[in-house]
C-alpha positions in Angstrom: -263.2 -58.2 -15.3 -264.1 -60.5 -12.6 -262.6 -57.9 -9.9 -265.4 -55.4 -10.5 -268.6 -55.3 -9.5 -271.7 -53.0 -10.0 -271.5 -49.5 -8.2 -273.9 -46.6 -8.5 -273.8 -44.7 -11.5 -272.2 -41.9 -9.5 -268.9 -44.0 -8.8 -266.5 -44.8 -12.0 -264.2 -47.7 -12.2 -260.4 -46.7 -13.0 -257.3 -48.8 -12.5 -254.6 -47.6 -10.0 -252.3 -46.2 -12.4 -255.0 -44.0 -13.4 -255.2 -42.3 -9.9 -251.6 -42.5 -9.6 -249.2 -39.9 -10.6 -246.2 -42.3 -9.7 -246.2 -46.6 -9.0 -242.8 -47.8 -8.2 -240.7 -49.9 -5.8 -237.8 -48.8 -3.6 -234.0 -49.9 -4.3 -233.3 -52.9 -6.1 -229.7 -52.4 -4.2 -229.2 -53.4 -0.4 -227.6 -50.3 0.6 -224.9 -49.7 3.3 -225.8 -49.7 6.4 -224.7 -47.3 9.2 -225.7 -47.2 12.8 -227.4 -43.8 12.6 -228.5 -41.6 9.6 -231.8 -41.7 7.8 -234.2 -44.4 8.2 -234.6 -47.2 5.5 -237.5 -49.2 5.5 -238.5 -52.3 4.4 -241.6 -54.8 4.6 -240.4 -55.6 8.2 -241.0 -52.4 9.1 -244.7 -51.8 8.3 -246.0 -55.3 7.1 -248.5 -55.1 10.4 -250.3 -52.0 9.1 -248.1 -49.9 11.4 -244.9 -48.9 11.6 -242.0 -50.4 13.5 -239.4 -48.3 14.9 -236.7 -50.4 14.4 -235.6 -49.3 10.6 -232.0 -49.7 9.6 -230.2 -46.5 8.8 -228.3 -45.3 5.8 -226.0 -42.1 5.4 -227.7 -38.9 4.0 -225.6 -39.0 0.7 -226.9 -42.5 -0.2 -230.6 -41.3 0.8 -230.4 -38.5 -1.2 -229.1 -40.7 -4.3 -231.9 -43.1 -3.7 -234.6 -40.6 -3.7 -234.3 -39.7 -7.1 -235.8 -42.4 -8.1 -238.4 -42.8 -5.5 -239.0 -40.4 -2.8 -242.0 -41.4 -0.1 -243.6 -38.2 0.8 -246.6 -37.6 3.2 -249.8 -39.3 2.3 -248.3 -41.5 -0.3 -249.0 -45.3 0.4 -246.7 -48.1 0.8 -247.7 -51.1 -0.2 -245.8 -54.6 1.0 -245.2 -56.4 -2.5 -242.7 -59.2 -1.8 -243.5 -62.0 0.7 -246.4 -60.2 2.8 -248.3 -59.4 0.1 -250.6 -56.3 -0.2 -250.5 -54.7 3.3 -250.8 -50.8 2.4 -249.7 -48.2 5.0 -250.1 -44.5 4.6 -247.2 -42.4 5.2 -247.7 -40.0 8.3 -244.2 -40.7 9.2 -242.6 -37.3 10.1 -239.3 -38.0 9.0 -237.5 -38.8 5.5 -236.5 -42.2 4.8 -236.2 -44.4 2.0 -237.7 -47.8 0.9 -236.4 -51.1 0.0 -237.6 -53.1 -3.2 -239.8 -55.1 -1.4 -242.3 -52.1 -0.7 -244.2 -50.5 -3.8 -244.5 -46.4 -3.5 -248.0 -45.4 -4.6 -248.2 -41.4 -4.9 -252.0 -40.4 -5.7 -253.2 -37.6 -8.1 -254.9 -36.1 -5.1 -253.6 -37.0 -1.4 -257.7 -36.9 -0.6 -258.1 -40.1 -2.0 -255.4 -41.9 0.4 -257.8 -43.1 3.2 -259.8 -44.3 0.6 -257.5 -46.3 -1.7 -256.0 -47.7 1.5 -258.7 -49.2 2.5 -259.6 -50.5 -1.2 -256.2 -52.0 -1.1 -256.8 -54.0 2.5 -260.0 -55.4 1.0 -261.3 -59.2 0.1 -261.3 -58.0 -3.3 -257.8 -57.0 -3.6 -256.4 -60.0 -1.4 -258.1 -61.9 -4.5 -256.8 -60.0 -7.0 -253.3 -60.4 -5.7 -253.6 -64.0 -5.0 -254.3 -64.1 -8.9 -251.5 -62.2 -10.2 -248.7 -62.7 -7.6 -245.4 -64.8 -9.0 -243.0 -67.0 -7.3 -243.9 -69.9 -5.1 -242.0 -72.9 -4.1 -238.5 -71.9 -3.4 -239.2 -68.5 -4.3 -240.9 -65.5 -2.6 -244.2 -64.5 -3.6 -244.3 -60.7 -5.0 -246.4 -58.7 -6.8 -245.1 -56.8 -10.3 -245.4 -53.1 -10.2 -247.4 -53.5 -13.9 -250.1 -55.8 -12.5 -250.5 -53.3 -9.2 -251.3 -51.1 -12.0 -253.6 -52.5 -13.6 -255.7 -52.8 -10.0 -259.5 -52.0 -10.8 -260.4 -49.2 -7.9 -264.2 -48.2 -7.8 -264.0 -44.4 -7.1 -267.0 -42.8 -5.5 -267.4 -39.1 -5.5 -264.8 -37.5 -2.8 -267.7 -36.9 -0.2 -269.0 -40.1 0.1 -265.4 -41.4 0.1 -265.2 -39.6 3.2 -268.3 -41.0 4.6 -267.1 -44.4 3.7 -263.7 -43.9 5.3 -265.4 -42.4 8.6 -267.8 -45.5 8.5 -265.0 -47.6 8.2 -262.7 -46.1 11.2 -266.0 -46.3 13.2 -266.5 -49.9 12.5 -263.0 -50.6 13.3 -263.1 -48.8 16.9 -266.2 -50.7 17.5 -264.7 -54.2 16.9 -261.6 -53.0 18.8 -263.7 -51.8 21.9 -265.7 -55.3 21.5 -262.1 -57.5 21.4 -260.1 -55.4 24.2 
């Protein structure tokens, strides 16, 4: 595919679905909002890549119903799939929440891959793939279908190399931040 490239022979190419237990999206029905309750997160809360502290809320009863199909847990990846496309967010939030249709939920087979996969999903290669597979335009908001997300090719190095790559990227981002701020 045009989104694969030569990789070391200790690495393998696989699709996002091959390293995931579940790839789904949040509820397609707008819930009934309440003043206080369980946070209900949509794209506006994470599109910057960090959590925005102003969610809407739903009742525990509605939350319990929604999580039978889609239950975000620690180290799952949330990915913006409608409007703001492709921004990944690793769930480190210390509370339960439900999500709206605008977010994809990716449960990896091995949570040790989370940081590495987040960086792959936040790369120019992924942005090019998303530009090709996105649907919509004109009067319709762009979106990524779950099936297209599932087929995205991911280069997987051995776990120790993944850790080194993640550490190096984090280090470089810190250096960039030091230069900017």
